[in-house]
Coordinates of C-alpha atoms in Angstrom, one line a residue:
M275 CA 0.0 0.0 0.0
K276 CA 3.0 2.3 0.5
K277 CA 3.5 2.5 -3.2
V278 CA -0.1 3.6 -3.7
F279 CA 0.1 6.4 -1.0
E280 CA 3.0 7.8 -2.9
Y281 CA 0.6 8.7 -5.7
L282 CA -1.6 10.6 -3.3
K283 CA 1.2 13.0 -2.3
P284 CA 0.4 15.6 -5.1
Y285 CA -3.2 15.7 -3.8
Y286 CA -2.5 16.0 -0.1
F287 CA -3.6 19.7 -0.1
K288 CA -6.9 19.0 -1.9
M289 CA -7.5 16.0 0.3
S290 CA -6.9 18.2 3.4
I291 CA -9.6 20.7 2.2
G292 CA -11.9 17.8 1.4
L293 CA -11.2 16.3 4.9
A294 CA -12.0 19.6 6.6
I295 CA -15.3 19.9 4.6
K296 CA -16.2 16.3 5.4
I297 CA -15.5 16.7 9.1
L298 CA -17.7 19.8 9.2
G299 CA -20.5 18.0 7.5
T300 CA -20.1 15.0 9.8
F301 CA -20.3 17.3 12.9
M302 CA -23.5 18.7 11.5
D303 CA -24.9 15.2 11.3
L304 CA -23.8 14.5 14.9
G305 CA -25.5 17.7 16.1
L306 CA -29.0 16.7 14.9
P307 CA -29.8 14.2 17.7
W308 CA -28.3 16.5 20.3
V309 CA -30.6 19.4 19.2
L310 CA -33.5 16.9 19.2
A311 CA -32.8 15.9 22.8
F312 CA -32.5 19.6 23.8
I313 CA -35.9 20.4 22.2
I314 CA -37.6 17.4 23.9
D315 CA -36.1 18.0 27.4
D316 CA -35.7 21.7 27.5
I317 CA -37.8 23.5 24.9
I318 CA -41.1 21.6 24.8
P319 CA -41.7 21.9 28.5
L320 CA -41.6 25.8 28.1
H321 CA -44.6 25.6 25.8
N322 CA -43.1 28.3 23.6
V323 CA -44.0 27.6 19.9
N324 CA -41.6 30.2 18.6
L325 CA -38.6 28.6 20.3
I326 CA -39.7 25.2 19.0
L327 CA -39.9 26.5 15.4
L328 CA -36.6 28.3 15.9
W329 CA -34.7 25.1 16.9
G330 CA -36.6 23.2 14.3
L331 CA -35.1 25.6 11.7
V332 CA -31.7 24.9 13.3
M333 CA -32.2 21.2 12.7
I334 CA -33.2 21.9 9.0
A335 CA -30.1 24.1 8.6
L336 CA -27.9 21.4 10.1
S337 CA -29.4 18.8 7.8
I338 CA -29.1 20.8 4.6
G339 CA -25.6 21.9 5.5
A340 CA -24.5 18.4 6.2
R341 CA -25.8 17.2 2.8
I342 CA -24.1 20.1 0.9
F343 CA -20.8 19.6 2.6
N344 CA -20.9 15.9 2.2
I345 CA -21.7 16.2 -1.5
V346 CA -18.8 18.7 -2.1
A347 CA -16.4 16.5 -0.1
N348 CA -17.5 13.4 -2.0
R349 CA -17.0 15.1 -5.4
M350 CA -13.4 16.2 -4.3
A351 CA -12.7 12.6 -3.2
S352 CA -13.9 11.2 -6.5
K353 CA -11.6 13.6 -8.4
V354 CA -8.6 12.7 -6.2
A355 CA -9.3 8.9 -6.7
R356 CA -9.6 9.5 -10.5
D357 CA -6.4 11.5 -10.9
A358 CA -4.3 9.4 -8.6
T359 CA -5.4 6.2 -10.3
E360 CA -4.8 7.7 -13.7
A361 CA -1.2 8.6 -12.7
L362 CA -0.7 5.1 -11.2
R363 CA -2.1 3.4 -14.4
H364 CA 0.1 5.6 -16.6
D365 CA 3.3 4.7 -14.6
L366 CA 2.3 1.0 -14.6
F367 CA 1.8 1.1 -18.4
G368 CA 5.2 2.8 -18.8
K369 CA 6.8 0.2 -16.6
I370 CA 5.2 -2.7 -18.6
L371 CA 6.6 -1.2 -21.8
S372 CA 10.1 -1.1 -20.2
L373 CA 10.1 -4.7 -19.1
S374 CA 12.5 -7.1 -20.8
G375 CA 11.4 -10.2 -22.6
R376 CA 12.3 -12.3 -19.6
Q377 CA 10.3 -10.1 -17.3
L378 CA 7.2 -10.2 -19.6
N379 CA 7.5 -14.0 -19.7
H380 CA 7.7 -14.0 -15.9
F381 CA 4.6 -11.9 -15.3
T382 CA 2.7 -13.1 -18.4
I383 CA 0.6 -10.8 -20.6
P384 CA -2.9 -11.8 -19.1
S385 CA -1.6 -11.1 -15.6
L386 CA -0.3 -7.7 -16.7
E387 CA -3.6 -6.9 -18.4
A388 CA -5.5 -7.7 -15.1
R389 CA -3.1 -5.5 -13.1
M390 CA -3.7 -2.7 -15.5
T391 CA -7.5 -3.0 -15.3
T392 CA -9.0 -4.9 -12.4
D393 CA -6.3 -4.2 -9.9
T394 CA -6.2 -0.4 -10.7
Y395 CA -10.0 -0.4 -10.4
N396 CA -9.8 -1.9 -6.9
I397 CA -7.2 0.8 -6.0
H398 CA -9.6 3.5 -7.4
N399 CA -12.4 2.2 -5.2
M400 CA -10.3 2.1 -2.1
I401 CA -9.0 5.7 -2.5
G402 CA -12.5 7.0 -3.1
M403 CA -14.1 5.1 -0.3
M404 CA -11.4 5.9 2.2
Q405 CA -12.0 9.6 1.6
R406 CA -15.8 9.4 1.5
I407 CA -16.6 6.8 4.2
G408 CA -13.2 6.2 5.8
V409 CA -13.2 9.8 7.2
R410 CA -16.9 10.0 8.1
A411 CA -17.4 6.7 9.8
P412 CA -14.6 6.9 12.4
I413 CA -15.6 10.5 13.2
I414 CA -19.2 9.5 13.7
L415 CA -18.1 6.6 15.8
T416 CA -15.7 8.6 18.0
G417 CA -17.8 11.7 18.1
G418 CA -20.9 9.7 18.9
I419 CA -19.2 8.0 21.9
V420 CA -18.0 11.4 23.2
I421 CA -21.4 13.1 22.8
T422 CA -23.3 10.1 24.3
S423 CA -20.9 10.0 27.2
T424 CA -22.1 13.6 28.1
L425 CA -25.7 12.6 27.7
E426 CA -25.7 9.2 29.3
P427 CA -22.4 7.8 30.6
V428 CA -23.9 4.6 31.9
L429 CA -25.4 3.7 28.5
T430 CA -22.2 4.7 26.7
L431 CA -20.3 2.0 28.7
I432 CA -22.6 -0.6 27.1
L433 CA -21.8 0.8 23.6
V434 CA -18.1 0.9 24.3
G435 CA -18.2 -2.6 25.6
T436 CA -19.2 -3.9 22.2
L437 CA -16.3 -2.2 20.3
P438 CA -13.5 -4.7 21.2
F439 CA -15.6 -7.6 19.8
L440 CA -16.2 -5.6 16.6
A441 CA -12.5 -4.8 16.2
L442 CA -11.7 -8.5 16.7
V443 CA -14.1 -9.6 14.0
V444 CA -12.8 -7.0 11.5
Y445 CA -9.1 -7.9 12.3
V446 CA -9.5 -11.7 11.9
V447 CA -11.6 -11.4 8.7
S448 CA -9.3 -8.9 7.0
K449 CA -6.2 -10.9 7.9
K450 CA -7.6 -14.0 6.3
G451 CA -9.3 -12.2 3.5
I452 CA -6.2 -10.5 1.8
P453 CA -4.5 -13.8 0.9
L454 CA -7.8 -15.2 -0.5
Y455 CA -8.2 -12.1 -2.7
T456 CA -4.6 -12.5 -3.9
R457 CA -5.3 -16.1 -4.9
L458 CA -8.5 -15.0 -6.6
Q459 CA -6.7 -12.4 -8.7
E460 CA -4.1 -15.0 -9.8
T461 CA -6.9 -17.4 -10.8
T462 CA -8.6 -14.6 -12.7
D463 CA -5.2 -14.0 -14.6
R464 CA -5.4 -17.7 -15.7
M465 CA -9.0 -17.3 -16.9
T466 CA -8.0 -14.1 -18.9
R467 CA -5.2 -16.2 -20.5
V468 CA -7.7 -18.9 -21.6
V469 CA -10.1 -16.3 -23.0
R470 CA -7.2 -14.6 -24.9
E471 CA -6.1 -17.9 -26.4
N472 CA -9.7 -18.8 -27.5
I473 CA -10.4 -15.4 -29.0
T474 CA -7.0 -15.4 -30.9
G475 CA -7.4 -19.0 -32.1
V476 CA -11.2 -19.0 -32.7
R477 CA -10.7 -19.9 -36.4
V478 CA -8.6 -22.9 -35.5
I479 CA -11.0 -24.0 -32.8
K480 CA -13.9 -23.8 -35.3
A481 CA -12.0 -25.4 -38.1
L482 CA -11.0 -28.4 -35.9
S483 CA -14.5 -28.6 -34.2
K484 CA -12.9 -28.2 -30.8
G485 CA -15.6 -25.9 -29.5
N486 CA -16.8 -28.3 -26.8
Y487 CA -13.2 -29.0 -25.7
E488 CA -12.5 -25.3 -25.2
K489 CA -15.9 -24.8 -23.4
N490 CA -15.0 -27.5 -21.0
R491 CA -11.5 -26.0 -20.5
F492 CA -13.1 -22.6 -19.8
Y493 CA -15.7 -24.2 -17.5
R494 CA -13.0 -25.6 -15.3
I495 CA -11.0 -22.4 -14.9
N496 CA -14.3 -20.4 -14.6
Q497 CA -15.4 -22.8 -11.8
D498 CA -12.0 -22.3 -10.1
V499 CA -12.6 -18.5 -10.1
V500 CA -16.1 -19.0 -8.8
D501 CA -14.9 -21.3 -6.0
K502 CA -12.2 -18.9 -4.9
E503 CA -14.5 -15.9 -5.1
L504 CA -17.1 -17.8 -3.1
S505 CA -14.4 -18.6 -0.4
A506 CA -13.4 -14.9 -0.2
G507 CA -17.0 -13.6 -0.3
T508 CA -18.2 -16.1 2.3
L509 CA -15.4 -15.1 4.7
M510 CA -16.1 -11.4 4.2
S511 CA -19.9 -11.9 4.5
I512 CA -19.3 -13.1 8.1
T513 CA -18.6 -9.5 9.2
N514 CA -22.1 -8.1 8.5
P515 CA -24.3 -10.6 10.4
T516 CA -21.7 -10.9 13.2
I517 CA -21.4 -7.1 13.7
N518 CA -25.2 -6.7 13.3
F519 CA -25.7 -9.2 16.1
L520 CA -23.3 -7.6 18.4
L521 CA -24.6 -4.1 17.8
N522 CA -28.3 -5.1 18.1
M523 CA -27.5 -7.0 21.4
G524 CA -26.0 -3.7 22.6
L525 CA -29.0 -1.7 21.3
T526 CA -31.4 -4.1 23.2
L527 CA -29.4 -3.6 26.4
V528 CA -29.4 0.2 25.8
V529 CA -33.3 0.2 25.5
V530 CA -33.7 -2.0 28.6
V531 CA -31.3 0.0 30.8
G532 CA -32.5 3.3 29.4
A533 CA -36.1 2.5 30.2
Y534 CA -35.1 1.5 33.7
R535 CA -33.2 4.7 34.3
V536 CA -36.1 6.9 33.0
N537 CA -38.5 5.0 35.2
I538 CA -36.4 5.7 38.3
G539 CA -35.8 9.3 37.3
A540 CA -32.1 8.9 36.7
S541 CA -32.4 10.1 33.0
E542 CA -34.8 12.0 30.7
P543 CA -36.7 10.8 27.7
G544 CA -35.1 13.2 25.3
K545 CA -31.6 11.9 26.2
I546 CA -32.7 8.3 25.6
V547 CA -34.2 9.3 22.2
A548 CA -31.0 11.1 21.3
F549 CA -28.9 8.2 22.6
L550 CA -30.9 5.7 20.4
S551 CA -30.5 8.0 17.4
Y552 CA -26.7 8.2 18.0
F553 CA -26.7 4.4 18.4
M554 CA -28.4 3.9 15.0
I555 CA -26.0 6.4 13.4
M556 CA -23.0 4.6 14.8
L557 CA -24.5 1.3 13.8
H558 CA -24.4 2.5 10.1
A559 CA -20.9 3.9 10.6
V560 CA -19.7 0.5 11.9
M561 CA -21.3 -1.3 8.9
A562 CA -19.6 1.2 6.6
I563 CA -16.3 0.4 8.2
T564 CA -16.8 -3.3 7.5
R565 CA -17.5 -2.4 3.8
I566 CA -14.3 -0.4 3.9
F567 CA -12.3 -3.4 5.1
I568 CA -13.7 -5.6 2.3
V569 CA -12.7 -3.0 -0.3
F570 CA -9.4 -2.5 1.6
S571 CA -8.6 -6.2 1.5
K572 CA -9.2 -6.3 -2.3
A573 CA -7.2 -3.2 -2.8
T574 CA -4.3 -4.4 -0.6
A575 CA -4.0 -7.6 -2.7
S576 CA -4.2 -5.5 -5.9
A577 CA -1.6 -3.0 -4.6
M578 CA 0.9 -5.8 -3.8
R579 CA 0.5 -7.1 -7.4
I580 CA 0.9 -3.6 -8.9
A581 CA 3.9 -2.9 -6.6
E582 CA 5.5 -6.1 -7.7
V583 CA 5.6 -4.8 -11.3
L584 CA 6.6 -1.2 -10.4
D585 CA 9.4 -2.4 -8.0
T586 CA 10.8 -4.7 -10.6
D587 CA 14.4 -3.7 -11.2
E588 CA 15.5 -2.9 -14.7
D589 CA 17.4 -6.0 -15.9
L590 CA 18.6 -4.4 -19.2
K591 CA 20.7 -1.6 -17.6
E592 CA 23.2 0.3 -19.5
I593 CA 26.7 -1.1 -19.0
D594 CA 29.7 1.2 -19.7
M595 CA 31.7 -0.8 -22.2
G596 CA 34.3 0.9 -24.3
P597 CA 34.1 0.9 -28.1
V598 CA 36.4 -1.1 -30.2
K599 CA 37.6 -0.5 -33.7
S600 CA 35.6 -2.6 -36.1
E601 CA 35.2 -2.9 -39.9
Y602 CA 31.6 -4.2 -39.4
H603 CA 28.4 -2.3 -39.0
I604 CA 26.8 -5.2 -37.1
Q605 CA 29.0 -7.8 -35.4
F606 CA 28.0 -10.9 -33.3
D607 CA 31.0 -12.2 -31.3
N608 CA 30.6 -15.7 -29.8
V609 CA 27.1 -15.0 -28.7
T610 CA 25.3 -17.6 -26.4
F611 CA 21.8 -17.2 -25.1
S612 CA 19.1 -19.3 -23.4
Y613 CA 15.5 -18.6 -22.4
A614 CA 15.7 -21.3 -19.7
K615 CA 18.6 -23.8 -18.9
E616 CA 19.3 -25.1 -22.4
P617 CA 20.9 -22.6 -24.7
C618 CA 18.9 -21.8 -27.9
L619 CA 21.8 -20.0 -29.5
S620 CA 25.5 -20.8 -28.9
G621 CA 28.7 -19.7 -30.4
I622 CA 27.2 -17.2 -33.0
S623 CA 29.9 -15.1 -34.6
F624 CA 29.6 -13.1 -37.8
G625 CA 29.7 -9.5 -39.1
I626 CA 28.2 -7.5 -41.9
R627 CA 29.3 -4.1 -43.2
K628 CA 27.2 -1.0 -43.6
G629 CA 24.8 -1.2 -46.5
E630 CA 25.2 -5.0 -46.8
S631 CA 22.2 -7.3 -46.7
L632 CA 22.1 -10.5 -44.6
G633 CA 19.6 -13.3 -45.1
I634 CA 19.0 -15.7 -42.1
I635 CA 17.5 -19.1 -43.0
G636 CA 17.0 -22.3 -41.1
S637 CA 14.4 -24.7 -39.8
T638 CA 11.6 -23.7 -37.4
G639 CA 13.0 -23.3 -33.9
S640 CA 16.6 -22.8 -35.0
G641 CA 16.8 -19.4 -33.3
K642 CA 16.3 -17.0 -36.3
S643 CA 13.9 -14.6 -34.5
T644 CA 15.8 -14.9 -31.2
L645 CA 18.9 -13.5 -33.0
V646 CA 16.9 -10.4 -34.0
H647 CA 15.5 -10.0 -30.5
L648 CA 19.0 -10.0 -29.1
L649 CA 20.1 -7.4 -31.7
L650 CA 17.2 -5.1 -30.6
R651 CA 18.1 -5.9 -27.0
F652 CA 14.8 -7.3 -25.9
Y653 CA 17.0 -9.8 -24.1
D654 CA 20.7 -9.7 -23.0
V655 CA 23.2 -12.3 -24.2
D656 CA 24.4 -14.8 -21.7
S657 CA 27.9 -14.5 -23.0
G658 CA 29.7 -12.9 -25.9
S659 CA 28.8 -9.5 -27.3
I660 CA 26.8 -7.7 -30.1
R661 CA 28.2 -4.5 -31.5
I662 CA 27.0 -1.8 -33.8
D663 CA 29.8 0.3 -35.3
G664 CA 32.1 -1.2 -32.7
V665 CA 29.9 -0.1 -29.7
D666 CA 28.4 -2.9 -27.5
I667 CA 24.7 -2.5 -27.6
R668 CA 24.6 -2.9 -23.8
S669 CA 26.3 0.4 -23.4
M670 CA 23.7 2.2 -25.6
N671 CA 20.5 3.9 -24.4
K672 CA 17.8 1.5 -25.4
Q673 CA 15.6 4.1 -27.0
E674 CA 18.4 5.5 -29.1
L675 CA 19.5 2.0 -30.0
R676 CA 16.0 1.0 -31.3
K677 CA 15.6 4.3 -33.2
K678 CA 18.2 2.9 -35.6
F679 CA 15.9 0.0 -36.7
G680 CA 13.0 -0.4 -38.9
V681 CA 11.3 -3.7 -38.1
A682 CA 8.5 -5.9 -39.5
F683 CA 8.1 -8.8 -37.2
Q684 CA 6.6 -12.2 -38.1
N685 CA 3.4 -11.7 -36.2
D686 CA 3.2 -7.9 -36.0
V687 CA 0.1 -5.8 -35.3
L688 CA -1.9 -3.3 -37.2
F689 CA -4.1 -0.9 -35.1
A690 CA -7.6 0.3 -35.6
E691 CA -6.4 3.5 -37.2
S692 CA -6.0 4.9 -40.7
I693 CA -3.3 3.3 -43.0
S694 CA -1.3 6.5 -42.7
E695 CA -1.3 6.5 -38.9
N696 CA -0.4 2.8 -38.9
I697 CA 2.7 3.6 -41.0
K698 CA 3.7 6.7 -39.1
L699 CA 3.0 5.2 -35.7
G700 CA 3.5 8.5 -33.8
R701 CA 6.8 9.3 -35.5
E702 CA 7.6 12.5 -37.2
I703 CA 7.1 11.2 -40.8
D704 CA 5.7 13.4 -43.5
E705 CA 3.2 12.3 -46.2
E706 CA 5.9 12.1 -48.8
Q707 CA 7.9 9.6 -46.8
V708 CA 4.7 7.5 -46.2
L709 CA 4.0 7.5 -50.0
K710 CA 7.6 6.4 -50.8
A711 CA 7.4 3.7 -48.1
V712 CA 4.2 2.2 -49.4
S713 CA 5.5 2.3 -53.0
D714 CA 8.7 0.5 -52.0
A715 CA 6.7 -2.0 -50.0
Q716 CA 4.5 -2.7 -53.1
A717 CA 1.4 -1.6 -51.2
I718 CA 0.5 1.4 -53.4
S719 CA -1.4 -0.9 -55.8
F720 CA -4.2 -1.9 -53.4
I721 CA -4.2 1.4 -51.5
D722 CA -5.0 3.3 -54.7
E723 CA -8.1 1.2 -55.1
Y724 CA -9.6 2.7 -51.9
E725 CA -11.5 5.9 -52.2
E726 CA -10.0 7.2 -49.0
K727 CA -6.4 6.2 -50.0
L728 CA -4.1 6.5 -47.0
E729 CA -6.9 7.7 -44.8
R730 CA -8.7 4.3 -45.2
M731 CA -9.5 3.1 -41.6
L732 CA -8.4 -0.4 -40.6
T733 CA -10.1 -2.7 -38.1
I734 CA -8.4 -4.2 -35.1
K735 CA -5.4 -6.3 -36.2
G736 CA -6.1 -5.2 -39.8
S737 CA -8.8 -7.9 -40.1
N738 CA -10.3 -6.1 -43.2
L739 CA -7.1 -6.8 -45.1
S740 CA -5.7 -9.9 -46.7
G741 CA -2.5 -11.6 -45.3
G742 CA -0.3 -10.2 -48.1
Q743 CA -1.8 -6.7 -47.7
K744 CA -1.0 -6.7 -44.0
Q745 CA 2.5 -7.7 -44.6
R746 CA 3.1 -5.0 -47.2
L747 CA 1.8 -2.3 -44.8
L748 CA 4.0 -3.7 -42.0
I749 CA 7.0 -3.5 -44.3
A750 CA 6.0 0.0 -45.3
R751 CA 6.0 0.9 -41.6
A752 CA 9.5 -0.5 -41.3
L753 CA 10.8 1.5 -44.3
A754 CA 9.0 4.8 -43.6
G755 CA 11.5 6.1 -41.0
N756 CA 14.5 5.6 -43.3
P757 CA 16.1 3.3 -40.8
E758 CA 19.8 2.7 -40.4
I759 CA 19.1 -1.1 -40.1
L760 CA 16.1 -2.8 -41.6
I761 CA 14.8 -6.1 -40.2
L762 CA 12.2 -8.2 -42.0
D763 CA 11.4 -11.2 -39.9
D764 CA 9.6 -13.7 -42.2
S765 CA 7.4 -10.7 -43.2
S766 CA 7.0 -11.6 -46.9
S767 CA 5.8 -15.2 -46.4
A768 CA 2.2 -14.3 -47.7
L769 CA 3.5 -12.5 -50.8
D770 CA 3.6 -14.2 -54.2
Y771 CA 7.0 -14.7 -55.9
K772 CA 6.6 -11.7 -58.2
T773 CA 5.7 -9.2 -55.5
D774 CA 8.4 -10.6 -53.2
S775 CA 10.9 -10.1 -56.0
M776 CA 9.8 -6.5 -56.7
L777 CA 9.9 -5.7 -53.0
R778 CA 13.5 -7.0 -52.6
S779 CA 14.5 -5.1 -55.8
A780 CA 13.0 -1.8 -54.5
I781 CA 14.9 -2.2 -51.2
R782 CA 18.2 -2.8 -53.0
K783 CA 17.6 0.2 -55.3
N784 CA 16.1 2.8 -52.9
H785 CA 17.8 1.9 -49.6
K786 CA 21.4 1.3 -50.6
D787 CA 22.8 2.7 -47.4
T788 CA 20.5 0.7 -45.2
T789 CA 21.9 -2.5 -43.6
S790 CA 19.2 -5.2 -44.2
I791 CA 18.5 -8.4 -42.2
I792 CA 15.9 -10.6 -43.8
I793 CA 14.7 -13.7 -42.1
A794 CA 13.0 -16.1 -44.5
Q795 CA 11.9 -19.6 -45.1
R796 CA 12.3 -19.5 -48.8
I797 CA 15.8 -19.5 -50.3
S798 CA 14.5 -17.4 -53.2
S799 CA 14.0 -14.5 -50.7
V800 CA 17.7 -14.5 -49.6
M801 CA 19.8 -16.1 -52.4
K802 CA 20.7 -12.7 -54.0
L803 CA 21.7 -11.0 -50.7
D804 CA 25.3 -10.2 -49.8
K805 CA 25.5 -12.7 -47.0
I806 CA 23.4 -15.7 -45.8
L807 CA 23.5 -17.1 -42.3
V808 CA 22.3 -20.7 -41.9
L809 CA 21.1 -21.7 -38.4
E810 CA 20.5 -25.3 -37.2
D811 CA 19.6 -26.1 -33.6
G812 CA 20.8 -22.7 -32.4
Q813 CA 24.2 -23.0 -34.0
M814 CA 25.8 -21.6 -37.2
A815 CA 25.7 -24.2 -39.9
G816 CA 27.0 -21.9 -42.6
F817 CA 27.8 -18.3 -43.5
G818 CA 28.5 -16.8 -46.9
K819 CA 27.1 -16.2 -50.3
H820 CA 24.5 -18.4 -52.0
E821 CA 27.0 -20.1 -54.3
E822 CA 29.5 -20.7 -51.5
L823 CA 26.9 -22.3 -49.2
L824 CA 25.7 -24.7 -52.0
K825 CA 29.2 -26.0 -52.1
T826 CA 30.1 -26.0 -48.3
C827 CA 26.9 -26.2 -46.3
E828 CA 24.9 -29.5 -46.2
V829 CA 22.0 -28.0 -44.3
Y830 CA 21.6 -25.2 -47.0
R831 CA 21.9 -27.8 -49.8
E832 CA 19.0 -29.8 -48.2
I833 CA 16.8 -26.7 -47.9
Y834 CA 17.7 -25.8 -51.6
R835 CA 16.9 -29.3 -52.8
S836 CA 13.6 -29.4 -50.9
Q837 CA 12.5 -26.1 -52.5
F838 CA 13.9 -26.3 -56.0
G839 CA 14.1 -30.1 -56.5

């Protein structure tokens, strides 16, 4: 919770004003039963109608004032909760974007989505409720005890005697409730993951008639969520009936003892009426406090999950490593990397000069995409080094490093925006650059068919485009910023041979100074490049030109024979 309170610091002054207004409104509420007792015991016996009306107006003024002050304070509390949660959500989103590949794998995408949505919503509820009810309820409880002790000290002892039991119930329930809500959120993360998988793979599920299987899988995880929610809800629901029972037993004792004291002349009816009013007000206050503890338990579990992300140390820190003189633009020097225990890349060493093109080819799972992820520093190498112009990428600022690249990944995303915005992607790219990029990417042919041209709106993930059209727009996005290094990760697999050939020709002609890395499954996509890297089981099986590899690399020859016969 400490991390959450840090986001409230900029709003302490506004919260103080809201607190003062709330306290004033609460005191007005507390004054109503006291005025009522004064009217019954001191004013009515005087038989003065004017005084009765005067004090009646005082009660009306107190009631209206209490409502106005409470509404103003509640509005201020809602604004603080909104703004603080907005700042928290913004920082959490920024932190998620800065996480390394390993850290994303550790937290998982569904869990991070839940922390961004459900957990921040729980925090929002807690901040708002603590300001609205968390201030009012304790004041009513404390102020009620103080005022009733001046009216009827004997009856106040009965009320105070119930408080330790109430505190015990709240403490025990909240202590056991927080772990239950934590486990509930973890189970909800798993349910989110199942839903994401089903939505993403809905076509495969339908094609293979696996709807019933996936329904059963969702039923099991959904039932697990229900069971855990039921456990947490059942525990928390104990508070209301238990506290109601304790308070109503106290109220019964107050009525019996109060009647006895009035009967013997030790008290007055007005004081007993006022005391009962205070008791009912305090009953509602205690019930509000139990609701606060339920919300607080949820928010505490959520805050711990959010703090876990925010407190995660940067594992891709800049390391000061001196530059070395190198003839290569990009150089891998004995690079080894593993996601888990077994290395997926080992002993990778090669270099390409500025403006050269490199093709990477190999079987599925050989480490082609991993090589690119290391170059972009999504992960750090286990050993060895990767250098650009002789500078180790670990000593570069990550943002500056990645500005050098134009990348079209294998499973990249198009957003529900115009074609132009999807290509610009928030970068300072003018219309002329966009047109040049779509022309080089061979996308201008189908864009010209649209009436809106570049302002044509795309649906989520570009679902209103064909596979080849998507890939051409993704390549246009990579080319639009005139990158120093271009990476195409199997991004032309949906293109026909003619379009693929025209694309590679346009890149060679119009981006001569750009160092290109093209990952492909087809030899025809890489055979004319300056260098070709062949990977097999995470190791270099060959490196050189097409003609050299046909003579020296058995793995390359097998791929060539399988594709060309």
